[in-house]
Short mmCIF file of C-alpha atoms in Angstrom, two decimals:
data_model
loop_
_atom_site.label_atom_id
_atom_site.label_comp_id
_atom_site.label_asym_id
_atom_site.label_seq_id
_atom_site.Cartn_x
_atom_site.Cartn_y
_atom_site.Cartn_z
CA UNK A 1 -51.65 56.55 68.46
CA UNK A 2 -52.06 52.78 68.26
CA UNK A 3 -55.20 51.40 66.65
CA UNK A 4 -55.98 49.53 69.87
CA UNK A 5 -56.10 52.90 71.63
CA UNK A 6 -57.90 54.72 68.82
CA UNK A 7 -60.87 52.32 68.74
CA UNK A 8 -61.50 52.68 72.49
CA UNK A 9 -62.85 56.21 72.00
CA UNK A 10 -65.97 57.53 70.34
CA UNK A 11 -65.88 60.73 68.28
CA UNK A 12 -66.53 63.02 71.24
CA UNK A 13 -63.83 61.26 73.21
CA UNK A 14 -61.30 61.62 70.39
CA UNK A 15 -62.08 65.32 70.03
CA UNK A 16 -61.53 65.78 73.75
CA UNK A 17 -58.08 64.18 73.44
CA UNK A 18 -57.26 66.60 70.63
CA UNK A 19 -58.52 69.59 72.62
CA UNK A 20 -56.30 68.60 75.56
CA UNK A 21 -53.26 68.28 73.31
CA UNK A 22 -52.86 64.57 74.08
CA UNK A 23 -53.04 63.66 70.40
CA UNK A 24 -53.03 65.61 67.14
CA UNK A 25 -55.62 65.43 64.34
CA UNK A 26 -52.84 64.09 62.11
CA UNK A 27 -52.20 61.21 64.50
CA UNK A 28 -55.90 60.38 64.58
CA UNK A 29 -56.09 60.47 60.81
CA UNK A 30 -53.08 58.15 60.58
CA UNK A 31 -54.74 55.71 62.96
CA UNK A 32 -57.97 55.80 60.97
CA UNK A 33 -56.10 55.17 57.71
CA UNK A 34 -54.25 52.26 59.28
CA UNK A 35 -57.55 50.87 60.55
CA UNK A 36 -59.00 51.17 57.05
CA UNK A 37 -56.04 49.37 55.52
CA UNK A 38 -56.40 46.59 58.08
CA UNK A 39 -60.10 45.83 57.66
CA UNK A 40 -61.30 47.19 54.33
CA UNK A 41 -59.85 44.37 52.21
CA UNK A 42 -62.23 42.07 54.09
CA UNK A 43 -65.38 44.20 54.24
CA UNK A 44 -65.07 46.45 51.15
CA UNK A 45 -66.77 49.38 52.87
CA UNK A 46 -64.58 52.26 51.64
CA UNK A 47 -64.33 52.95 47.92
CA UNK A 48 -61.78 55.78 48.01
CA UNK A 49 -59.54 57.70 50.38
CA UNK A 50 -57.69 60.98 49.86
CA UNK A 51 -55.43 63.43 51.74
CA UNK A 52 -57.59 65.25 54.25
CA UNK A 53 -57.79 69.03 54.51
CA UNK A 54 -56.86 70.83 57.70
CA UNK A 55 -59.82 71.48 59.97
CA UNK A 56 -60.59 74.12 62.62
CA UNK A 57 -58.38 74.56 65.64
CA UNK A 58 -58.51 71.77 68.24
CA UNK A 59 -61.26 72.40 70.76
CA UNK A 60 -63.10 74.87 68.55
CA UNK A 61 -65.99 72.43 68.06
CA UNK A 62 -67.07 69.22 69.86
CA UNK A 63 -65.83 67.13 66.91
CA UNK A 64 -62.71 69.03 65.81
CA UNK A 65 -60.01 66.65 64.57
CA UNK A 66 -62.17 63.52 64.32
CA UNK A 67 -61.61 61.27 61.25
CA UNK A 68 -64.73 61.01 59.10
CA UNK A 69 -66.12 59.32 56.00
CA UNK A 70 -68.88 60.52 53.68
CA UNK A 71 -71.27 58.35 51.70
CA UNK A 72 -70.89 58.14 47.93
CA UNK A 73 -74.24 59.90 47.49
CA UNK A 74 -76.17 62.73 49.12
CA UNK A 75 -73.22 65.04 49.80
CA UNK A 76 -70.74 66.64 47.42
CA UNK A 77 -67.17 67.59 48.30
CA UNK A 78 -65.38 69.96 45.97
CA UNK A 79 -62.78 68.23 43.81
CA UNK A 80 -63.75 64.72 44.99
CA UNK A 81 -65.57 62.00 43.11
CA UNK A 82 -69.25 61.34 43.81
CA UNK A 83 -70.24 58.30 41.75
CA UNK A 84 -73.52 57.23 43.39
CA UNK A 85 -72.34 53.63 43.30
CA UNK A 86 -73.04 53.56 39.56
CA UNK A 87 -71.15 53.07 36.31
CA UNK A 88 -73.32 55.86 34.92
CA UNK A 89 -71.55 58.34 37.21
CA UNK A 90 -68.12 56.68 37.31
CA UNK A 91 -65.38 59.29 37.52
CA UNK A 92 -67.79 62.17 38.19
CA UNK A 93 -66.12 64.91 40.25
CA UNK A 94 -68.08 67.39 42.33
CA UNK A 95 -67.38 71.03 41.50
CA UNK A 96 -68.35 72.49 44.88
CA UNK A 97 -69.25 71.61 48.44
CA UNK A 98 -72.91 71.03 49.23
CA UNK A 99 -74.40 72.77 52.26
CA UNK A 100 -73.97 69.62 54.34
CA UNK A 101 -70.31 69.27 53.40
CA UNK A 102 -69.70 72.83 54.51
CA UNK A 103 -71.27 71.97 57.85
CA UNK A 104 -69.08 68.88 58.18
CA UNK A 105 -66.06 71.12 57.59
CA UNK A 106 -67.24 73.69 60.15
CA UNK A 107 -67.76 70.86 62.65
CA UNK A 108 -64.03 70.16 62.36
CA UNK A 109 -64.40 66.65 60.96
CA UNK A 110 -61.40 65.34 59.04
CA UNK A 111 -62.98 63.78 55.95
CA UNK A 112 -60.58 61.39 54.27
CA UNK A 113 -62.75 59.12 52.12
CA UNK A 114 -66.12 57.92 50.90
CA UNK A 115 -68.10 54.80 51.68
CA UNK A 116 -69.93 52.35 49.45
CA UNK A 117 -73.57 52.60 48.47
CA UNK A 118 -75.75 50.47 46.20
CA UNK A 119 -76.36 51.97 42.77
CA UNK A 120 -78.26 55.25 43.20
CA UNK A 121 -78.86 54.20 46.84
CA UNK A 122 -81.67 52.17 45.34
CA UNK A 123 -81.47 49.06 47.54
CA UNK A 124 -81.35 48.06 51.19
CA UNK A 125 -78.23 45.98 50.63
CA UNK A 126 -74.89 47.30 49.36
CA UNK A 127 -73.87 45.07 46.47
CA UNK A 128 -73.17 47.38 43.49
CA UNK A 129 -71.54 46.25 40.26
CA UNK A 130 -69.21 49.26 40.29
CA UNK A 131 -67.26 48.39 43.45
CA UNK A 132 -68.60 45.01 44.55
CA UNK A 133 -70.41 43.85 47.67
CA UNK A 134 -69.83 45.35 51.11
CA UNK A 135 -69.59 42.59 53.73
CA UNK A 136 -70.91 42.58 57.28
CA UNK A 137 -68.05 42.70 59.83
CA UNK A 138 -69.99 40.31 62.10
CA UNK A 139 -70.32 37.67 59.36
CA UNK A 140 -68.60 38.19 56.02
CA UNK A 141 -71.16 36.08 54.18
CA UNK A 142 -73.99 38.43 55.16
CA UNK A 143 -75.19 41.81 53.98
CA UNK A 144 -74.10 45.00 55.74
CA UNK A 145 -77.45 46.53 54.81
CA UNK A 146 -78.10 49.54 52.67
CA UNK A 147 -78.10 51.98 51.33
CA UNK A 148 -75.57 53.26 53.88
CA UNK A 149 -73.96 49.83 54.08
CA UNK A 150 -70.42 51.07 53.57
CA UNK A 151 -70.82 53.58 56.40
CA UNK A 152 -72.30 50.92 58.68
CA UNK A 153 -69.56 48.37 58.01
CA UNK A 154 -66.75 50.94 58.36
CA UNK A 155 -68.02 52.23 61.71
CA UNK A 156 -68.75 48.74 63.05
CA UNK A 157 -65.25 47.56 62.09
CA UNK A 158 -63.64 50.49 63.91
CA UNK A 159 -62.36 52.61 61.00
CA UNK A 160 -64.18 55.71 62.23
CA UNK A 161 -66.50 56.17 65.24
CA UNK A 162 -69.21 57.94 63.23
CA UNK A 163 -69.90 58.32 59.50
CA UNK A 164 -72.26 60.16 57.20
CA UNK A 165 -75.39 58.27 56.12
CA UNK A 166 -78.67 58.99 54.35
CA UNK A 167 -82.13 57.47 54.74
CA UNK A 168 -85.03 57.45 52.27
CA UNK A 169 -86.62 54.13 53.27
CA UNK A 170 -84.48 52.86 56.14
CA UNK A 171 -80.96 53.45 54.84
CA UNK A 172 -79.62 54.67 58.19
CA UNK A 173 -81.57 52.27 60.38
CA UNK A 174 -81.04 49.09 58.34
CA UNK A 175 -77.21 49.25 58.37
CA UNK A 176 -77.36 50.27 62.03
CA UNK A 177 -79.41 47.17 62.82
CA UNK A 178 -77.29 44.83 60.70
CA UNK A 179 -73.97 46.14 62.06
CA UNK A 180 -74.80 46.65 65.75
CA UNK A 181 -74.78 50.46 65.64
CA UNK A 182 -76.94 53.38 66.67
CA UNK A 183 -78.68 55.18 63.82
CA UNK A 184 -81.29 57.92 63.94
CA UNK A 185 -83.29 59.13 60.95
CA UNK A 186 -84.08 62.79 61.68
CA UNK A 187 -87.36 64.56 61.08
CA UNK A 188 -88.07 65.69 57.52
CA UNK A 189 -86.55 69.15 57.08
CA UNK A 190 -84.15 68.83 60.02
CA UNK A 191 -81.01 68.93 57.82
CA UNK A 192 -80.82 70.96 54.62
CA UNK A 193 -80.50 69.23 51.25
CA UNK A 194 -79.24 72.45 49.65
CA UNK A 195 -78.19 74.02 47.52
CA UNK A 196 -78.60 71.55 44.64
CA UNK A 197 -81.95 70.14 45.82
CA UNK A 198 -84.82 71.47 47.87
CA UNK A 199 -85.86 67.95 48.88
CA UNK A 200 -84.86 64.44 47.74
CA UNK A 201 -87.49 61.85 46.75
CA UNK A 202 -90.22 64.36 47.65
CA UNK A 203 -89.07 64.58 51.26
CA UNK A 204 -88.58 60.86 51.86
CA UNK A 205 -84.80 61.22 52.12
CA UNK A 206 -82.94 62.76 55.04
CA UNK A 207 -79.30 63.23 56.06
CA UNK A 208 -77.76 61.75 59.19
CA UNK A 209 -75.18 59.31 60.49
CA UNK A 210 -74.44 55.93 62.02
CA UNK A 211 -72.30 55.70 65.15
CA UNK A 212 -71.13 53.40 67.91
CA UNK A 213 -72.44 55.67 70.68
CA UNK A 214 -75.62 57.69 71.05
CA UNK A 215 -73.86 60.89 71.98
CA UNK A 216 -71.84 60.92 68.75
CA UNK A 217 -75.01 60.94 66.65
CA UNK A 218 -76.54 63.61 68.90
CA UNK A 219 -73.50 65.89 68.76
CA UNK A 220 -73.17 65.50 65.00
CA UNK A 221 -76.85 66.28 64.45
CA UNK A 222 -76.39 69.44 66.53
CA UNK A 223 -73.58 70.45 64.16
CA UNK A 224 -75.51 69.88 60.92
CA UNK A 225 -79.15 70.67 61.74
CA UNK A 226 -81.00 73.77 60.64
CA UNK A 227 -82.17 75.34 57.36
CA UNK A 228 -80.32 77.07 54.57
CA UNK A 229 -81.68 80.02 52.57
CA UNK A 230 -84.16 78.78 49.98
CA UNK A 231 -85.16 75.57 51.76
CA UNK A 232 -88.85 74.84 51.07
CA UNK A 233 -89.56 74.00 54.73
CA UNK A 234 -87.68 73.13 57.89
CA UNK A 235 -88.32 71.50 61.25
CA UNK A 236 -88.67 73.73 64.31
CA UNK A 237 -85.43 74.09 66.22
CA UNK A 238 -85.19 71.90 69.35
CA UNK A 239 -85.56 73.47 72.78
CA UNK A 240 -82.06 72.37 73.78
CA UNK A 241 -79.04 70.76 72.06
CA UNK A 242 -79.44 67.07 71.34
CA UNK A 243 -76.12 66.46 73.10
CA UNK A 244 -77.85 67.47 76.34
CA UNK A 245 -80.83 65.21 75.71
CA UNK A 246 -78.73 62.05 75.80
CA UNK A 247 -78.15 62.34 79.55
CA UNK A 248 -81.63 63.57 80.52
CA UNK A 249 -84.20 61.32 82.19
CA UNK A 250 -86.82 60.36 79.60
CA UNK A 251 -89.49 59.92 82.30
CA UNK A 252 -92.09 57.20 82.05
CA UNK A 253 -93.01 56.83 78.38
CA UNK A 254 -96.12 55.30 76.81
CA UNK A 255 -94.69 52.92 74.23
CA UNK A 256 -96.74 50.84 71.84
CA UNK A 257 -95.27 47.64 70.41
CA UNK A 258 -95.84 46.41 66.87
CA UNK A 259 -94.41 42.89 66.56
CA UNK A 260 -95.46 42.07 63.00
CA UNK A 261 -95.33 44.63 60.23
CA UNK A 262 -98.03 45.95 57.95
CA UNK A 263 -99.02 43.75 55.05
CA UNK A 264 -98.95 40.52 57.05
CA UNK A 265 -95.16 40.35 57.21
CA UNK A 266 -94.10 38.06 60.04
CA UNK A 267 -91.16 38.67 62.33
CA UNK A 268 -88.78 35.71 62.69
CA UNK A 269 -88.30 33.99 66.04
CA UNK A 270 -84.81 35.39 66.89
CA UNK A 271 -85.99 38.94 66.28
CA UNK A 272 -89.28 38.39 68.12
CA UNK A 273 -87.31 37.07 71.10
CA UNK A 274 -85.11 40.17 71.00
CA UNK A 275 -88.23 42.33 70.92
CA UNK A 276 -89.58 40.56 74.02
CA UNK A 277 -86.24 41.16 75.75
CA UNK A 278 -86.47 44.86 74.86
CA UNK A 279 -90.02 45.10 76.24
CA UNK A 280 -88.90 43.60 79.55
CA UNK A 281 -85.97 46.02 79.70
CA UNK A 282 -88.26 48.99 79.03
CA UNK A 283 -90.69 47.87 81.73
CA UNK A 284 -87.83 47.50 84.22
CA UNK A 285 -86.91 51.12 83.46
CA UNK A 286 -90.43 52.29 84.34
CA UNK A 287 -91.98 52.67 80.90
CA UNK A 288 -95.55 51.66 80.07
CA UNK A 289 -95.46 49.18 77.19
CA UNK A 290 -98.41 47.61 75.41
CA UNK A 291 -99.12 45.73 72.18
CA UNK A 292 -100.86 47.95 69.64
CA UNK A 293 -102.27 47.90 66.16
CA UNK A 294 -101.23 50.86 64.04
CA UNK A 295 -103.33 52.00 61.10
CA UNK A 296 -101.10 52.87 58.17
CA UNK A 297 -103.96 54.78 56.53
CA UNK A 298 -103.82 52.64 53.36
CA UNK A 299 -103.52 48.93 52.65
CA UNK A 300 -100.07 47.50 51.99
CA UNK A 301 -100.43 47.00 48.24
CA UNK A 302 -101.63 50.58 47.83
CA UNK A 303 -98.66 51.72 49.91
CA UNK A 304 -96.20 49.72 47.76
CA UNK A 305 -97.70 50.92 44.47
CA UNK A 306 -97.56 54.56 45.55
CA UNK A 307 -93.98 54.07 46.73
CA UNK A 308 -92.95 52.48 43.43
CA UNK A 309 -94.44 55.33 41.43
CA UNK A 310 -92.87 58.00 43.57
CA UNK A 311 -89.47 56.31 43.76
CA UNK A 312 -89.16 55.35 40.11
CA UNK A 313 -90.33 58.71 38.80
CA UNK A 314 -87.65 60.41 40.89
CA UNK A 315 -85.05 57.85 39.79
CA UNK A 316 -85.90 58.37 36.12
CA UNK A 317 -85.51 62.13 36.37
CA UNK A 318 -82.16 61.78 38.17
CA UNK A 319 -80.82 59.25 35.68
CA UNK A 320 -81.83 61.38 32.69
CA UNK A 321 -80.19 64.46 34.19
CA UNK A 322 -76.98 62.59 35.00
CA UNK A 323 -76.79 60.90 31.59
CA UNK A 324 -77.23 64.23 29.82
CA UNK A 325 -74.61 65.95 31.97
CA UNK A 326 -72.02 63.21 31.42
CA UNK A 327 -73.06 62.42 27.81
CA UNK A 328 -73.58 58.73 28.55
CA UNK A 329 -76.26 56.28 27.40
CA UNK A 330 -78.91 54.85 29.70
CA UNK A 331 -78.64 51.13 29.07
CA UNK A 332 -77.15 47.93 30.46
CA UNK A 333 -73.63 49.31 30.01
CA UNK A 334 -74.27 52.04 32.58
CA UNK A 335 -77.05 50.74 34.84
CA UNK A 336 -77.59 47.48 36.69
CA UNK A 337 -80.59 45.39 35.56
CA UNK A 338 -82.83 46.27 38.51
CA UNK A 339 -82.00 49.97 38.32
CA UNK A 340 -82.67 49.92 34.58
CA UNK A 341 -85.98 48.11 35.12
CA UNK A 342 -86.95 50.73 37.71
CA UNK A 343 -85.91 53.53 35.35
CA UNK A 344 -88.13 52.13 32.61
CA UNK A 345 -91.04 51.72 35.01
CA UNK A 346 -90.62 55.34 36.06
CA UNK A 347 -90.84 56.45 32.43
CA UNK A 348 -94.40 55.11 32.37
CA UNK A 349 -95.60 56.86 35.55
CA UNK A 350 -98.10 59.55 34.58
CA UNK A 351 -98.40 62.94 36.22
CA UNK A 352 -101.76 61.97 37.68
CA UNK A 353 -100.33 58.75 39.14
CA UNK A 354 -97.48 60.69 40.69
CA UNK A 355 -99.85 63.19 42.31
CA UNK A 356 -101.92 60.29 43.65
CA UNK A 357 -98.76 58.81 45.18
CA UNK A 358 -98.16 62.10 47.00
CA UNK A 359 -101.73 61.98 48.27
CA UNK A 360 -101.00 58.52 49.68
CA UNK A 361 -97.98 60.04 51.43
CA UNK A 362 -100.31 62.54 53.09
CA UNK A 363 -102.74 59.84 54.24
CA UNK A 364 -99.95 57.81 55.83
CA UNK A 365 -98.52 60.87 57.58
CA UNK A 366 -101.93 61.86 58.99
CA UNK A 367 -102.67 58.33 60.18
CA UNK A 368 -99.36 57.88 61.99
CA UNK A 369 -99.68 61.34 63.53
CA UNK A 370 -102.94 60.23 65.16
CA UNK A 371 -101.09 57.27 66.70
CA UNK A 372 -98.52 59.61 68.28
CA UNK A 373 -101.34 61.61 69.86
CA UNK A 374 -101.96 58.61 72.14
CA UNK A 375 -98.42 57.24 72.57
CA UNK A 376 -95.00 58.76 73.09
CA UNK A 377 -93.30 56.18 70.89
CA UNK A 378 -93.78 53.13 68.75
CA UNK A 379 -91.41 50.17 69.14
CA UNK A 380 -90.87 47.69 66.32
CA UNK A 381 -88.01 45.48 65.19
CA UNK A 382 -85.88 47.43 62.75
CA UNK A 383 -85.73 44.39 60.48
CA UNK A 384 -87.92 41.28 60.68
CA UNK A 385 -84.98 38.88 60.41
CA UNK A 386 -81.24 38.62 61.02
CA UNK A 387 -78.83 40.09 58.44
CA UNK A 388 -79.53 38.23 55.22
CA UNK A 389 -76.87 36.38 53.21
CA UNK A 390 -75.27 38.29 50.37
CA UNK A 391 -77.15 37.68 47.13
CA UNK A 392 -80.57 37.37 48.79
CA UNK A 393 -81.92 40.53 47.19
CA UNK A 394 -80.94 39.43 43.71
CA UNK A 395 -82.54 35.97 43.74
CA UNK A 396 -84.86 35.71 40.73
CA UNK A 397 -84.37 39.41 40.06
CA UNK A 398 -84.36 38.97 36.28
CA UNK A 399 -88.14 38.55 36.41
CA UNK A 400 -88.77 41.80 38.33
CA UNK A 401 -89.92 45.13 36.92
CA UNK A 402 -89.70 48.42 38.81
CA UNK A 403 -92.80 47.67 40.87
CA UNK A 404 -91.59 44.15 41.64
CA UNK A 405 -88.20 45.42 42.81
CA UNK A 406 -89.74 48.02 45.13
CA UNK A 407 -92.11 45.38 46.49
CA UNK A 408 -89.13 43.14 47.27
CA UNK A 409 -87.29 45.97 49.05
CA UNK A 410 -90.35 46.96 51.07
CA UNK A 411 -91.09 43.32 51.94
CA UNK A 412 -87.53 42.80 53.17
CA UNK A 413 -87.72 45.95 55.28
CA UNK A 414 -91.42 46.42 56.09
CA UNK A 415 -91.02 48.40 59.33
CA UNK A 416 -88.85 51.33 58.25
CA UNK A 417 -90.36 52.98 55.18
CA UNK A 418 -93.56 54.29 56.75
CA UNK A 419 -91.63 56.80 58.86
CA UNK A 420 -89.89 58.23 55.80
CA UNK A 421 -93.31 58.67 54.23
CA UNK A 422 -94.65 60.31 57.40
CA UNK A 423 -91.50 62.40 57.90
CA UNK A 424 -91.20 61.50 61.58
CA UNK A 425 -87.92 60.65 63.35
CA UNK A 426 -87.02 57.03 64.02
CA UNK A 427 -83.95 55.30 65.41
CA UNK A 428 -82.45 51.83 65.45
CA UNK A 429 -80.91 50.78 68.76
CA UNK A 430 -78.74 47.64 69.16
CA UNK A 431 -80.22 46.53 72.46
CA UNK A 432 -79.30 42.85 72.16
CA UNK A 433 -77.88 40.10 69.95
CA UNK A 434 -79.03 36.72 68.72
CA UNK A 435 -78.02 34.00 71.19
CA UNK A 436 -77.28 31.48 68.46
CA UNK A 437 -75.23 33.46 65.96
CA UNK A 438 -74.10 36.45 68.00
CA UNK A 439 -75.40 38.75 65.27
CA UNK A 440 -76.70 42.14 66.45
CA UNK A 441 -80.43 42.83 66.36
CA UNK A 442 -81.70 46.40 66.09
CA UNK A 443 -84.90 47.71 67.63
CA UNK A 444 -86.67 50.64 65.99
CA UNK A 445 -88.26 53.42 68.02
CA UNK A 446 -90.31 56.09 66.27
CA UNK A 447 -91.66 59.33 67.71
CA UNK A 448 -93.82 62.22 66.57
CA UNK A 449 -92.68 64.93 64.16
CA UNK A 450 -89.79 66.98 65.50
CA UNK A 451 -89.26 64.87 68.63
CA UNK A 452 -85.70 63.64 68.12
CA UNK A 453 -84.91 64.85 71.64
CA UNK A 454 -87.31 62.31 73.10
CA UNK A 455 -85.63 59.54 71.12
CA UNK A 456 -82.16 60.62 72.22
CA UNK A 457 -83.24 60.61 75.88
CA UNK A 458 -84.53 57.04 75.64
CA UNK A 459 -81.52 55.91 73.60
CA UNK A 460 -79.14 57.30 76.22
CA UNK A 461 -81.03 55.46 78.95
CA UNK A 462 -80.98 52.19 77.01
CA UNK A 463 -77.28 52.55 76.26
CA UNK A 464 -76.57 52.85 79.98
CA UNK A 465 -78.88 49.97 80.92
CA UNK A 466 -77.71 47.62 78.17
CA UNK A 467 -74.27 48.73 76.90
CA UNK A 468 -73.63 47.68 73.32
CA UNK A 469 -70.43 49.49 72.30
CA UNK A 470 -68.31 46.94 74.19
CA UNK A 471 -69.32 44.21 71.73
CA UNK A 472 -67.01 43.94 68.75
CA UNK A 473 -67.47 42.08 65.45
CA UNK A 474 -65.26 39.42 63.92
CA UNK A 475 -63.58 41.98 61.68
CA UNK A 476 -62.44 44.68 64.09
CA UNK A 477 -59.64 47.17 63.62
CA UNK A 478 -58.76 46.90 67.31
CA UNK A 479 -57.49 43.37 66.70
CA UNK A 480 -54.69 44.72 64.49
CA UNK A 481 -51.43 46.24 65.64
CA UNK A 482 -48.93 48.44 63.81
CA UNK A 483 -45.97 46.49 62.45
#
């Protein structure tokens, strides 16, 4: 199969070709590898590839035979390295599959490599020391986002149609917005973190994907959702498969619009213009849209401080465990300066401060739940500005401690984190692009706890009304031919 043919199909479409016998999984894998070889030297999205295992029989699942990439954190694959984007874990090999990896295998996905992440997934840009910066396929001087930046860049450039991603503060939605993709953060407890963790970052982190089409994300979530024995909690099963929701009429929705984020953060003109375009599109589709103010339940500085305490305490515990297991020091030889500063800040967080941070989490969740009693959804920009130039996050970083670094991350992405704290689902949709630069602009839609189906219905409608998968970035595997 030629790359130019391969990139025309989404994951569901490729699986259908396999099921019909029109192409073999091996031919798809070869096309994906060729695509990776063509574009990865420019974008640096994939840190390792390997020979893929055989999957289920063609047609046995909706994704059987589809090439796939996993993120370098959040999922373990037996016998493969999982380095967390960090020198501290360099060379670390997973001994067994995690629950999610087993589900990827059962889904029939052909996993042949892993994608880049910032160190410990502790940034919303992907510029680790270990493997270097991941570049945005739309503009190589700009960030691909984070922490699932490698996944976002690889999917946007056409290497695979869908890839594994995680999200603890926006790490699915930010790369989706920056790379012109669809990305949905599921409800807390929708996908198991087992068996090595009951929850990650006290429930802030979830598993998911980024994709070029809505149905790919829906079908994949159907394949991986549900609890495992021993999970501390789980979200109620949906009334129907998410794959069916994509084509259902969402009805007339009550959608509130938040133009400027909490804490006085202002949205830039290109993004505000894109938001206005999205509002007009929604109104033309019959939805009721109005400007709203949304009470976060706490002031911004209180929110940031609680986040810093919760994040750094979790980071410190993870680093100590990893250092002990690998018999490595925790210092500047193993950790980047900002990770090390956050680690040291976390060492000073008291038990009482940590419990207070969890209480803040509860207040935010209760406050946002009251908003969703009155509205079906909340619309915001995913990010307040266009993809930032590489190096932006590190400017003046030598003066930052753990609190200062978290404040910078939250300030750069002020719309996304609240929904991780609340545990509610949220998606980034690439409705439009900036007229001046051509860069994609993502719009975030959030819904009440457990209501991913509602988001998928609206996303499917928007995809039909304003197709985005036809747009391709500057670095695009479809531009290359086999020699």
